[in-house]
């Protein structure tokens, strides 16, 4: 996820406005920044790695001439957060200048093709292919317009993009195009804007035009023209008036970042389906050859590892050991060796305990593999191979969208390994892959259909002193994660166990009205789980179950239930089943008067909407 912004002003310098607008998009990415402006047919480009304020101190982003320009604030997906990979990117001639948010899936093929025609690439990004393709499209036809060259280019791109392009060839225009990445135009009195999100221009105009997938826009001083990419037909679309406050706008109308990020999961899960094959293959090859595999992480990332240990074992017949990073050195520090492989999972790539476990293992010659959301983080530097989960920055205190993305990546790794080892039939593989593709829409359905109900459940149990979370098999990880969310955000003491363990002690806590959340996918453990529910019910517990649609047996046993679509393979079930628990934690926090975006010392001191 990155932020893009462009503007054409009737008069004055565009750069200070672009700079200010990018600051308001920093929640979309902040590892590098760049601006390009045009004046009298000449381009000026400034860019560097680092946060906007730091880069501005060094290279003065306001001091750039010209009334037209584009800018970008980056969250790295392809290529480390270095100056050379910062946007804008240019073609060989320096005449075509591009900023991009999204992931170009076929960039490797396109790059090879362009290199074979003599194009020289300087960055490791997927975006740079766009500039060279536009250049290529001009070859042999100098009469072609920039708009035509961009249209031909985007027709060949697979993947997601919001693009803003300027060129010294036609220095009075910005061309934009969109597929699956947000793009919105702002219509001011004396300027026109394009941006990833409304907050970028909201202080200067509240008139917005939303660009749809498959559309290309030409911005000029006289306004905007939208056309469909496929057939070049004109689209008539009037601006809408946006009545958000700037604070609401940054959260896209949501009251808190946490709920915004919960709702973003269809998009972030979709991004995980676009990972580079090469890295998935490499990591699964290392796992295949490993003598022993440790899955090492903290907190929510540890829960993803716990779920992954079921995935690797069930799909690929690979035993793995999920270990809390903070325990790793004590438990395995002396035995880990050259034949050990550590798959470290960390959203931030900077968690001290995870890095300490990695360093200790590295000193004993183990192989380090990484899964992280922060390319350029320490974990990416110390890993032999790493994979970036491409979830965009997570601003809420609680990990939500990054958890489901981790699960999706880990499942894809398990599938690759299973394929390599010939452990899963083609039919099963196809089924799981098909369901993986459907997960974004499954998650969207859960949020759309169940959020109101979950609010009511949260309200009913608002005063509960303690909660239990129980699941079996892979759903144990879901139960642990549901507990962590509720404790972390709503400050409700919570307990989680594999359901089969509950009778070995924890059940003695149960008294009438005690809320017990059961995670109930219709997998091999369903029947036994029904027995666990009955045990709890017999002691008067209030049963809250997360069930598959049509699971009448468990619904009848439950005081309250939340439904998720049925037919999800066991291996994928933690993804849809955690969504209701994220929402439960959020609405419990709201009901109890806490701001879920704040750490505890501040959570009560701010107004909760
Ligand atoms: C929970 C949460 C933490 C993190 C943990 C690990 O909502 O945010 O438990 O999951 O601190 O962080 P990373 O994944 O960055 O290593």
Coordinates of C-alpha atoms and ligand atoms in Angstrom, one line a residue:
X1 CA 0.0 0.0 0.0
X2 CA 1.4 3.4 -1.0
X3 CA 0.1 6.9 -1.3
X4 CA 0.0 8.8 -4.6
X5 CA -0.9 12.4 -5.3
X6 CA -0.9 14.6 -8.3
X7 CA -2.0 18.2 -9.0
X8 CA -2.3 20.7 -11.7
X9 CA -2.6 24.3 -10.5
X10 CA -3.8 27.3 -12.5
X11 CA -0.8 29.2 -11.0
X12 CA 1.8 28.9 -8.4
X13 CA 4.1 26.0 -7.3
X14 CA 2.7 22.5 -7.0
X15 CA 5.5 21.1 -4.9
X16 CA 4.5 22.5 -1.5
X17 CA 1.0 21.3 -1.9
X18 CA 2.1 17.9 -3.0
X19 CA 4.4 17.7 0.0
X20 CA 1.6 18.6 2.4
X21 CA -0.8 16.2 0.7
X22 CA 1.7 13.3 0.9
X23 CA 2.1 14.0 4.7
X24 CA -1.7 13.3 5.0
X25 CA -1.2 10.0 3.1
X26 CA 1.7 8.8 5.3
X27 CA -0.6 6.3 6.9
X28 CA -0.5 4.5 3.6
X29 CA 3.3 4.1 3.6
X30 CA 6.3 6.0 4.9
X31 CA 9.5 4.3 4.0
X32 CA 10.4 6.6 1.2
X33 CA 9.1 9.7 -0.6
X34 CA 9.4 11.4 -4.0
X35 CA 8.0 14.3 -6.0
X36 CA 8.3 15.2 -9.7
X37 CA 7.3 18.6 -11.1
X38 CA 7.2 20.1 -14.6
X39 CA 7.9 23.6 -15.7
X40 CA 8.4 24.9 -19.2
X41 CA 8.7 21.3 -20.5
X42 CA 11.4 20.4 -18.0
X43 CA 11.2 17.9 -15.2
X44 CA 12.6 18.2 -11.6
X45 CA 12.6 15.0 -9.5
X46 CA 13.5 14.8 -5.8
X47 CA 13.2 11.5 -3.9
X48 CA 14.9 9.6 -1.0
X49 CA 14.4 6.9 1.5
X50 CA 13.0 7.8 4.9
X51 CA 10.0 9.6 6.4
X52 CA 8.7 12.7 4.6
X53 CA 9.9 15.2 7.3
X54 CA 13.4 13.7 7.3
X55 CA 13.7 13.7 3.6
X56 CA 12.3 17.2 3.4
X57 CA 15.0 18.4 5.9
X58 CA 17.7 17.1 3.6
X59 CA 16.4 18.0 0.1
X60 CA 13.6 20.6 0.6
X61 CA 10.7 19.1 -1.2
X62 CA 9.0 22.5 -1.5
X63 CA 11.7 24.0 -3.6
X64 CA 10.7 22.6 -7.0
X65 CA 9.5 24.7 -9.9
X66 CA 6.2 24.3 -11.8
X67 CA 2.4 24.2 -11.4
X68 CA 2.1 20.5 -12.2
X69 CA 3.5 17.5 -10.4
X70 CA 3.0 14.0 -8.9
X71 CA 4.3 12.6 -5.6
X72 CA 4.4 9.3 -3.8
X73 CA 4.9 7.9 -0.3
X74 CA 6.0 4.3 -0.3
X75 CA 5.4 1.1 1.6
X76 CA 7.9 -1.2 -0.1
X77 CA 6.7 -4.4 -1.8
X78 CA 9.3 -5.0 -4.5
X79 CA 12.8 -3.8 -3.7
X80 CA 14.1 -2.5 -0.4
X81 CA 13.2 1.0 0.8
X82 CA 16.2 2.7 -0.8
X83 CA 16.5 5.9 -2.8
X84 CA 16.9 4.0 -6.0
X85 CA 13.6 2.3 -5.4
X86 CA 11.7 5.4 -4.3
X87 CA 9.1 6.7 -6.7
X88 CA 8.8 8.5 -9.2
X89 CA 10.4 6.2 -11.7
X90 CA 11.4 7.2 -15.2
X91 CA 12.0 5.6 -18.6
X92 CA 15.5 5.6 -20.3
X93 CA 15.0 9.1 -21.7
X94 CA 13.8 10.6 -18.4
X95 CA 10.8 11.9 -20.2
X96 CA 8.1 9.7 -18.7
X97 CA 7.6 9.9 -15.0
X98 CA 5.5 7.4 -13.0
X99 CA 4.1 6.9 -9.5
X100 CA 2.2 3.8 -8.7
X101 CA 0.3 2.1 -5.9
X102 CA -0.4 -1.6 -6.3
X103 CA 1.4 -4.8 -7.4
X104 CA 2.2 -5.6 -11.0
X105 CA 2.1 -9.4 -11.2
X106 CA 3.7 -9.9 -14.6
X107 CA 6.5 -7.4 -14.1
X108 CA 9.3 -10.0 -14.3
X109 CA 8.2 -11.1 -17.8
X110 CA 7.7 -7.5 -18.9
X111 CA 11.0 -6.4 -17.6
X112 CA 12.8 -9.2 -19.4
X113 CA 11.1 -8.3 -22.6
X114 CA 12.0 -4.6 -22.3
X115 CA 15.6 -5.4 -21.3
X116 CA 15.9 -7.5 -24.5
X117 CA 14.9 -4.4 -26.4
X118 CA 17.6 -2.4 -24.8
X119 CA 15.8 -0.7 -21.9
X120 CA 18.0 -0.1 -18.9
X121 CA 16.4 -0.5 -15.5
X122 CA 17.9 1.1 -12.4
X123 CA 15.5 0.0 -9.6
X124 CA 14.2 -3.3 -8.3
X125 CA 10.6 -2.1 -8.4
X126 CA 7.7 -3.5 -10.4
X127 CA 6.7 0.1 -11.2
X128 CA 9.7 0.9 -13.4
X129 CA 8.3 -1.3 -16.1
X130 CA 5.4 1.1 -16.6
X131 CA 7.7 4.0 -17.6
X132 CA 9.7 1.8 -20.0
X133 CA 6.6 0.3 -21.5
X134 CA 5.2 3.8 -22.2
X135 CA 8.5 4.7 -23.8
X136 CA 8.4 1.6 -25.9
X137 CA 4.9 2.4 -27.1
X138 CA 6.1 5.7 -28.5
X139 CA 8.8 4.0 -30.6
X140 CA 8.1 4.3 -34.3
X141 CA 5.1 6.6 -33.7
X142 CA 6.0 9.9 -32.3
X143 CA 2.5 11.2 -33.2
X144 CA 1.0 9.0 -30.6
X145 CA -0.4 10.8 -27.5
X146 CA 0.7 10.1 -23.9
X147 CA -2.9 9.0 -23.2
X148 CA -2.7 6.4 -26.0
X149 CA 0.7 5.1 -24.9
X150 CA -0.5 4.7 -21.3
X151 CA -3.7 3.0 -22.5
X152 CA -1.7 0.4 -24.5
X153 CA 0.6 -0.1 -21.5
X154 CA -2.0 -0.7 -18.9
X155 CA -3.8 -3.2 -21.1
X156 CA -0.7 -5.4 -20.8
X157 CA -0.4 -5.1 -17.0
X158 CA -1.7 -7.9 -14.8
X159 CA -2.3 -7.0 -11.2
X160 CA -3.3 -3.9 -9.3
X161 CA -2.5 -0.3 -10.0
X162 CA -3.3 3.3 -9.3
X163 CA -1.0 5.2 -11.6
X164 CA -0.3 8.9 -12.0
X165 CA 2.0 9.7 -15.0
X166 CA 3.5 13.0 -16.3
X167 CA 5.7 13.5 -19.2
X168 CA 7.9 16.3 -20.7
X169 CA 6.4 15.3 -24.0
X170 CA 3.0 16.7 -23.0
X171 CA 3.8 18.7 -19.9
X172 CA 0.3 20.1 -19.3
X173 CA -1.3 16.8 -18.3
X174 CA -1.4 14.1 -15.7
X175 CA -2.6 10.7 -16.9
X176 CA -4.1 8.3 -14.3
X177 CA -5.4 4.8 -14.5
X178 CA -6.9 2.4 -12.0
X179 CA -7.3 -1.3 -11.4
X180 CA -8.0 -2.6 -7.9
X181 CA -6.1 0.2 -6.1
X182 CA -7.9 3.3 -4.9
X183 CA -7.9 6.5 -7.0
X184 CA -9.9 9.6 -6.5
X185 CA -9.9 13.0 -8.1
X186 CA -10.4 16.3 -6.3
X187 CA -11.9 19.2 -8.1
X188 CA -10.8 22.6 -6.6
X189 CA -11.6 26.1 -7.8
X190 CA -8.1 26.8 -9.1
X191 CA -6.6 23.3 -9.3
X192 CA -7.3 19.7 -10.0
X193 CA -6.0 16.7 -8.0
X194 CA -5.6 13.0 -8.1
X195 CA -4.9 10.9 -5.0
X196 CA -5.0 7.5 -3.4
X197 CA -7.4 8.7 -0.8
X198 CA -9.6 11.8 0.0
X199 CA -7.6 13.1 3.0
X200 CA -4.8 14.0 0.6
X201 CA -6.9 16.9 -0.8
X202 CA -9.7 17.4 1.7
X203 CA -8.4 20.6 3.2
X204 CA -8.4 22.2 -0.2
X205 CA -11.5 20.8 -1.8
X206 CA -14.4 18.6 -0.7
X207 CA -15.5 17.8 -4.3
X208 CA -14.4 14.3 -5.2
X209 CA -14.8 12.0 -8.2
X210 CA -14.2 8.3 -7.6
X211 CA -12.4 6.6 -10.4
X212 CA -13.4 2.9 -11.0
X213 CA -11.5 -0.1 -12.0
X214 CA -10.7 -0.2 -15.7
X215 CA -10.7 3.6 -16.1
X216 CA -8.2 6.0 -17.4
X217 CA -8.2 9.8 -16.6
X218 CA -6.7 12.8 -18.3
X219 CA -6.2 15.7 -16.0
X220 CA -5.5 19.1 -17.4
X221 CA -6.1 22.7 -16.4
X222 CA -9.6 22.5 -18.0
X223 CA -10.6 19.6 -15.8
X224 CA -10.9 15.8 -16.0
X225 CA -11.9 13.4 -18.7
X226 CA -12.6 9.7 -17.7
X227 CA -12.6 6.9 -20.3
X228 CA -12.9 3.2 -20.1
X229 CA -9.6 1.5 -20.8
X230 CA -11.0 -1.3 -22.8
X231 CA -13.0 0.6 -25.5
X232 CA -12.0 4.2 -24.9
X233 CA -15.6 5.2 -24.3
X234 CA -16.2 8.4 -22.4
X235 CA -17.6 8.2 -18.8
X236 CA -19.7 11.1 -17.5
X237 CA -19.2 11.4 -13.7
X238 CA -20.0 14.4 -11.6
X239 CA -18.1 15.3 -8.3
X240 CA -19.6 14.2 -5.0
X241 CA -19.5 16.5 -1.9
X242 CA -17.5 14.8 0.9
X243 CA -18.6 16.0 4.4
X244 CA -15.9 14.2 6.4
X245 CA -13.8 16.0 8.9
X246 CA -10.0 15.6 8.1
X247 CA -9.7 13.3 11.1
X248 CA -12.5 11.0 9.7
X249 CA -11.0 11.2 6.2
X250 CA -7.6 9.7 7.3
X251 CA -9.6 6.8 8.6
X252 CA -11.8 6.7 5.5
X253 CA -14.9 7.5 7.5
X254 CA -14.3 4.8 10.1
X255 CA -14.1 6.0 13.7
X256 CA -10.9 4.0 14.5
X257 CA -8.0 2.6 12.6
X258 CA -8.7 -0.8 14.1
X259 CA -12.1 -1.2 12.5
X260 CA -10.8 0.3 9.3
X261 CA -8.1 -2.3 9.2
X262 CA -10.6 -5.1 10.0
X263 CA -12.6 -3.9 7.0
X264 CA -9.5 -3.8 4.8
X265 CA -9.0 -7.5 5.0
X266 CA -10.6 -8.4 1.7
X267 CA -8.1 -6.2 0.0
X268 CA -5.1 -7.3 2.0
X269 CA -6.0 -11.0 1.6
X270 CA -6.3 -10.3 -2.1
X271 CA -2.7 -8.9 -2.1
X272 CA -1.4 -12.0 -0.6
X273 CA -2.5 -13.9 -3.7
X274 CA -0.1 -11.8 -5.7
X275 CA 3.1 -12.8 -4.0
X276 CA 6.1 -13.5 -6.2
X277 CA 6.2 -17.2 -7.0
X278 CA 9.9 -17.2 -7.0
X279 CA 10.1 -16.4 -3.2
X280 CA 7.4 -18.9 -2.3
X281 CA 9.2 -21.5 -4.2
X282 CA 12.6 -20.7 -2.6
X283 CA 11.2 -20.8 0.9
X284 CA 9.3 -24.0 0.4
X285 CA 12.5 -25.6 -1.0
X286 CA 14.4 -24.6 2.1
X287 CA 11.6 -26.0 4.3
X288 CA 11.6 -29.2 2.2
X289 CA 15.3 -29.8 2.8
X290 CA 15.4 -28.8 6.5
X291 CA 16.1 -31.3 9.2
X292 CA 14.0 -29.5 11.7
X293 CA 11.9 -26.4 11.3
X294 CA 11.1 -23.9 14.0
X295 CA 8.3 -21.3 13.5
X296 CA 9.4 -18.4 15.7
X297 CA 7.4 -15.3 16.6
X298 CA 5.7 -13.3 19.3
X299 CA 2.0 -12.4 20.1
X300 CA -0.3 -12.5 17.1
X301 CA 2.5 -13.6 14.8
X302 CA 3.0 -16.6 17.1
X303 CA -0.6 -17.5 16.7
X304 CA -0.1 -17.5 12.9
X305 CA 2.8 -19.8 13.5
X306 CA 0.7 -22.1 15.6
X307 CA -1.9 -22.4 12.9
X308 CA 0.9 -22.9 10.3
X309 CA 2.2 -25.9 12.2
X310 CA -1.1 -27.6 11.5
X311 CA -1.0 -26.5 7.9
X312 CA 2.5 -27.8 7.3
X313 CA 1.8 -31.1 9.1
X314 CA -1.6 -31.8 7.5
X315 CA -0.8 -30.7 4.0
X316 CA 2.9 -31.3 3.5
X317 CA 3.5 -33.9 6.3
X318 CA 6.2 -31.6 7.6
X319 CA 6.5 -31.5 11.4
X320 CA 7.4 -28.0 12.6
X321 CA 7.8 -26.5 16.0
X322 CA 6.0 -23.2 16.8
X323 CA 8.0 -21.5 19.5
X324 CA 7.5 -18.2 21.3
X325 CA 10.5 -16.1 20.4
X326 CA 11.0 -15.1 24.0
X327 CA 11.4 -18.7 24.9
X328 CA 13.4 -19.8 22.0
X329 CA 16.9 -19.4 23.3
X330 CA 16.1 -21.0 26.6
X331 CA 14.4 -23.9 25.0
X332 CA 16.4 -24.5 21.8
X333 CA 19.5 -22.2 21.9
X334 CA 21.9 -25.0 22.6
X335 CA 20.5 -27.6 20.2
X336 CA 19.8 -25.4 17.1
X337 CA 22.5 -26.1 14.5
X338 CA 23.5 -26.0 10.8
X339 CA 20.6 -28.4 10.0
X340 CA 18.0 -26.3 11.6
X341 CA 15.8 -23.9 9.8
X342 CA 14.1 -21.0 11.5
X343 CA 11.0 -19.4 9.8
X344 CA 10.7 -16.1 11.7
X345 CA 7.3 -14.4 11.4
X346 CA 7.1 -10.7 12.4
X347 CA 4.7 -8.1 11.1
X348 CA 7.2 -5.3 11.9
X349 CA 10.3 -7.3 11.3
X350 CA 11.7 -5.5 14.4
X351 CA 10.4 -7.3 17.4
X352 CA 13.4 -7.7 19.8
X353 CA 12.6 -11.2 21.0
X354 CA 12.2 -12.5 17.5
X355 CA 15.4 -10.9 16.3
X356 CA 17.3 -12.2 19.4
X357 CA 16.1 -15.8 18.5
X358 CA 17.2 -15.2 14.9
X359 CA 20.6 -13.9 15.9
X360 CA 21.2 -16.8 18.3
X361 CA 20.3 -19.3 15.6
X362 CA 22.4 -17.6 13.0
X363 CA 25.4 -17.8 15.3
X364 CA 24.9 -21.5 15.3
X365 CA 24.7 -21.6 11.5
X366 CA 21.0 -22.2 11.2
X367 CA 19.1 -21.1 8.1
X368 CA 16.9 -18.1 8.6
X369 CA 13.8 -17.5 6.6
X370 CA 11.5 -14.5 7.2
X371 CA 7.9 -13.5 6.7
X372 CA 7.2 -9.9 7.4
X373 CA 5.1 -6.9 6.4
X374 CA 8.0 -4.5 6.6
X375 CA 10.5 -4.8 3.7
X376 CA 13.8 -3.2 4.7
X377 CA 13.2 -4.2 8.4
X378 CA 16.0 -6.0 10.3
X379 CA 14.3 -9.3 9.7
X380 CA 14.6 -8.9 5.9
X381 CA 18.3 -8.0 6.3
X382 CA 19.1 -11.1 8.4
X383 CA 17.0 -13.6 6.5
X384 CA 18.5 -15.9 3.8
X385 CA 15.2 -15.5 2.0
X386 CA 12.2 -13.5 3.1
X387 CA 8.7 -12.8 1.8
X388 CA 6.8 -9.6 2.2
X389 CA 3.1 -10.1 3.0
X390 CA 2.1 -6.8 1.4
X391 CA -0.6 -5.7 3.9
X392 CA 0.4 -2.0 4.0
X393 CA 1.1 -0.2 7.3
X394 CA -0.9 -1.4 10.3
X395 CA -1.7 1.7 12.4
X396 CA -4.2 0.2 15.0
X397 CA -2.6 -1.1 18.1
X398 CA -4.0 -4.6 17.5
X399 CA -2.7 -6.8 14.7
X400 CA -5.7 -7.7 12.6
X401 CA -5.2 -7.5 8.8
X402 CA -1.6 -8.6 9.2
X403 CA -2.6 -11.8 11.0
X404 CA -5.0 -13.0 8.2
X405 CA -2.3 -12.1 5.6
X406 CA 0.3 -14.1 7.5
X407 CA -2.1 -17.1 7.6
X408 CA -2.7 -16.8 3.8
X409 CA 1.0 -16.7 3.0
X410 CA 1.8 -19.6 5.4
X411 CA -1.0 -21.6 3.8
X412 CA 0.4 -20.9 0.4
X413 CA 3.9 -22.1 1.5
X414 CA 2.3 -25.3 2.9
X415 CA 0.6 -25.9 -0.3
X416 CA 3.8 -25.4 -2.3
X417 CA 5.6 -27.8 -0.1
X418 CA 2.8 -30.4 -0.3
X419 CA 3.0 -30.1 -4.1
X420 CA 6.7 -30.6 -4.0
X421 CA 6.3 -33.6 -1.8
X422 CA 3.4 -35.1 -3.8
X423 CA 1.4 -35.3 -0.5
X424 CA -1.9 -33.8 -1.7
X425 CA -4.1 -34.9 -4.5
X426 CA -4.6 -32.4 -7.4
X427 CA -8.3 -32.3 -6.5
X428 CA -7.7 -31.3 -2.9
X429 CA -5.0 -28.8 -4.0
X430 CA -7.4 -27.2 -6.6
X431 CA -10.1 -27.0 -4.0
X432 CA -8.0 -25.3 -1.4
X433 CA -6.6 -22.9 -4.0
X434 CA -10.0 -22.1 -5.2
X435 CA -11.1 -21.3 -1.7
X436 CA -8.0 -19.2 -1.1
X437 CA -9.1 -17.1 -4.0
X438 CA -12.6 -16.8 -2.6
X439 CA -11.4 -15.7 0.9
X440 CA -11.5 -12.0 0.2
X441 CA -15.2 -12.2 -0.7
X442 CA -15.9 -14.6 2.1
X443 CA -14.4 -12.2 4.6
X444 CA -16.3 -9.3 3.1
X445 CA -19.6 -11.3 3.6
X446 CA -18.8 -12.0 7.2
X447 CA -18.1 -8.3 7.9
X448 CA -21.2 -7.2 6.0
X449 CA -23.6 -9.7 7.4
X450 CA -22.4 -10.2 11.0
X451 CA -21.1 -6.9 12.2
X452 CA -24.4 -5.7 13.6
X453 CA -25.0 -9.0 15.4
X454 CA -21.6 -9.0 16.9
X455 CA -22.2 -5.4 18.2
X456 CA -25.3 -6.8 20.0
X457 CA -23.4 -9.7 21.4
X458 CA -20.6 -7.3 22.6
X459 CA -23.3 -5.2 24.3
X460 CA -24.9 -8.2 26.0
X461 CA -21.6 -9.4 27.5
X462 CA -20.1 -5.9 28.1
X463 CA -19.8 -6.3 31.8
X464 CA -18.4 -9.9 31.8
X465 CA -15.5 -10.2 34.2
X466 CA -13.7 -12.9 32.2
X467 CA -14.1 -14.8 28.9
X468 CA -13.1 -18.3 27.8
X469 CA -12.1 -19.1 24.2
X470 CA -12.0 -22.7 23.1
X471 CA -11.3 -24.5 19.8
X472 CA -9.7 -27.8 18.7
X473 CA -7.0 -28.5 16.2
X474 CA -6.1 -25.5 14.0
X475 CA -8.8 -23.5 15.7
X476 CA -6.8 -23.6 18.9
X477 CA -4.7 -20.8 17.3
X478 CA -7.9 -18.9 16.5
X479 CA -9.0 -19.2 20.1
X480 CA -5.7 -17.9 21.4
X481 CA -5.8 -15.0 19.0
X482 CA -9.4 -14.2 19.9
X483 CA -8.4 -14.1 23.6
X484 CA -5.4 -11.9 22.9
X485 CA -7.5 -9.4 21.0
X486 CA -10.1 -9.1 23.7
X487 CA -7.5 -8.7 26.5
X488 CA -5.4 -6.2 24.5
X489 CA -8.1 -3.9 23.3
X490 CA -11.1 -4.3 25.7
X491 CA -9.0 -5.2 28.8
X492 CA -11.2 -8.2 29.6
X493 CA -9.2 -10.9 31.4
X494 CA -9.5 -13.9 29.1
X495 CA -8.5 -17.5 28.9
X496 CA -7.9 -19.8 25.9
X497 CA -7.3 -23.5 25.7
X498 CA -7.5 -26.3 23.2
X499 CA -11.1 -27.4 24.0
X500 CA -9.9 -30.9 25.0
X501 CA -7.8 -29.4 27.7
X502 CA -10.6 -27.5 29.3
X503 CA -11.7 -30.5 31.4
X504 CA -8.2 -30.8 32.9
X505 CA -8.7 -27.9 35.3
X506 CA -10.0 -24.8 33.6
X507 CA -13.6 -26.1 33.6
X508 CA -13.7 -25.6 37.4
X509 CA -13.9 -21.9 36.8
X510 CA -17.2 -22.1 35.1
X511 CA -20.3 -20.8 36.8
X512 CA -23.7 -19.8 35.5
X513 CA -23.5 -17.0 32.9
X514 CA -19.7 -17.4 32.3
X515 CA -19.2 -16.5 28.6
X516 CA -17.4 -19.3 26.6
X517 CA -16.6 -18.7 23.0
X518 CA -16.3 -21.8 20.9
X519 CA -14.7 -21.8 17.4
X520 CA -16.6 -24.4 15.5
X521 CA -15.6 -25.1 11.9
X522 CA -17.1 -28.2 10.5
X523 CA -13.8 -30.1 10.4
X524 CA -12.7 -33.4 11.9
X525 CA -13.0 -32.1 15.4
X526 CA -16.6 -31.0 15.2
X527 CA -18.1 -34.0 16.9
X528 CA -15.8 -33.9 19.8
X529 CA -16.3 -30.1 20.1
X530 CA -20.0 -30.7 20.5
X531 CA -19.2 -32.8 23.6
X532 CA -17.0 -29.9 25.0
X533 CA -19.9 -27.5 24.4
X534 CA -22.3 -29.8 26.3
X535 CA -19.8 -30.0 29.2
X536 CA -19.7 -26.2 29.5
X537 CA -23.5 -25.9 29.1
X538 CA -24.1 -28.4 31.8
X539 CA -22.2 -26.0 34.2
X540 CA -24.4 -23.1 33.1
X541 CA -21.9 -21.3 30.8
X542 CA -23.2 -18.9 28.2
X543 CA -22.2 -20.4 24.9
X544 CA -21.2 -18.0 22.1
X545 CA -20.3 -20.0 19.0
X546 CA -18.7 -19.1 15.7
X547 CA -20.3 -21.6 13.4
X548 CA -20.6 -22.4 9.7
X549 CA -23.9 -21.5 8.1
X550 CA -26.4 -24.3 8.5
X551 CA -24.7 -25.9 11.6
X552 CA -28.0 -26.3 13.4
X553 CA -26.6 -28.7 16.0
X554 CA -24.3 -26.1 17.5
X555 CA -26.6 -23.2 16.9
X556 CA -29.2 -25.0 19.1
X557 CA -26.7 -25.5 21.9
X558 CA -25.6 -21.8 21.8
X559 CA -26.9 -18.8 23.6
X560 CA -25.5 -16.6 20.8
X561 CA -23.9 -17.5 17.6
X562 CA -22.2 -15.8 14.6
X563 CA -22.2 -17.5 11.2
X564 CA -19.5 -17.7 8.6
X565 CA -20.0 -19.1 5.1
X566 CA -19.8 -22.9 5.0
X567 CA -17.5 -25.2 3.1
X568 CA -14.2 -23.6 4.0
X569 CA -11.3 -26.1 4.2
X570 CA -10.0 -26.8 7.7
X571 CA -6.6 -25.4 6.8
X572 CA -8.0 -22.0 5.9
X573 CA -10.6 -21.8 8.6
X574 CA -8.6 -19.5 11.0
X575 CA -9.0 -16.7 8.4
X576 CA -12.7 -16.4 8.3
X577 CA -13.2 -17.6 11.9
X578 CA -11.0 -14.9 13.4
X579 CA -13.0 -12.0 11.8
X580 CA -15.9 -12.2 14.2
X581 CA -13.5 -12.3 17.2
X582 CA -11.7 -9.2 15.9
X583 CA -15.0 -7.5 15.7
X584 CA -16.1 -8.7 19.1
X585 CA -12.9 -7.3 20.7
X586 CA -13.4 -4.0 18.9
X587 CA -17.1 -3.6 20.0
X588 CA -16.3 -4.8 23.5
X589 CA -13.7 -2.1 23.8
X590 CA -16.1 0.6 22.5
X591 CA -18.9 -0.6 24.8
X592 CA -16.5 -0.5 27.8
X593 CA -15.4 3.1 26.9
X594 CA -11.9 2.4 25.5
X595 CA -10.4 3.7 22.4
X596 CA -9.0 0.6 20.6
X597 CA -6.4 2.6 18.8
X598 CA -4.7 3.7 22.0
X599 CA -2.4 2.0 24.4
X600 CA -4.1 1.5 27.8
X601 CA -2.8 4.6 29.6
X602 CA -4.4 6.7 26.9
X603 CA -7.4 4.6 25.9
X604 CA -9.8 6.1 28.4
X605 CA -8.7 9.7 28.0
X606 CA -10.0 10.3 24.5
X607 CA -13.5 10.6 23.3
X608 CA -14.8 7.3 22.0
X609 CA -17.3 7.5 19.2
Ligands
LIG1 C1 -1.2 -8.1 19.1 C2 0.0 -7.5 18.7 C3 1.3 -8.1 19.2 C4 2.3 -8.4 18.1 C5 3.6 -8.9 18.6 C6 4.6 -9.3 17.5 O1 -2.3 -7.5 18.5 O2 0.1 -6.6 18.0 O3 1.1 -9.2 20.0 O4 1.7 -9.4 17.3 O5 4.2 -7.9 19.4 O6 4.8 -8.2 16.7 P1 5.5 -8.5 15.3 O7 4.6 -9.4 14.5 O8 5.7 -7.1 14.7 O9 6.8 -9.2 15.5

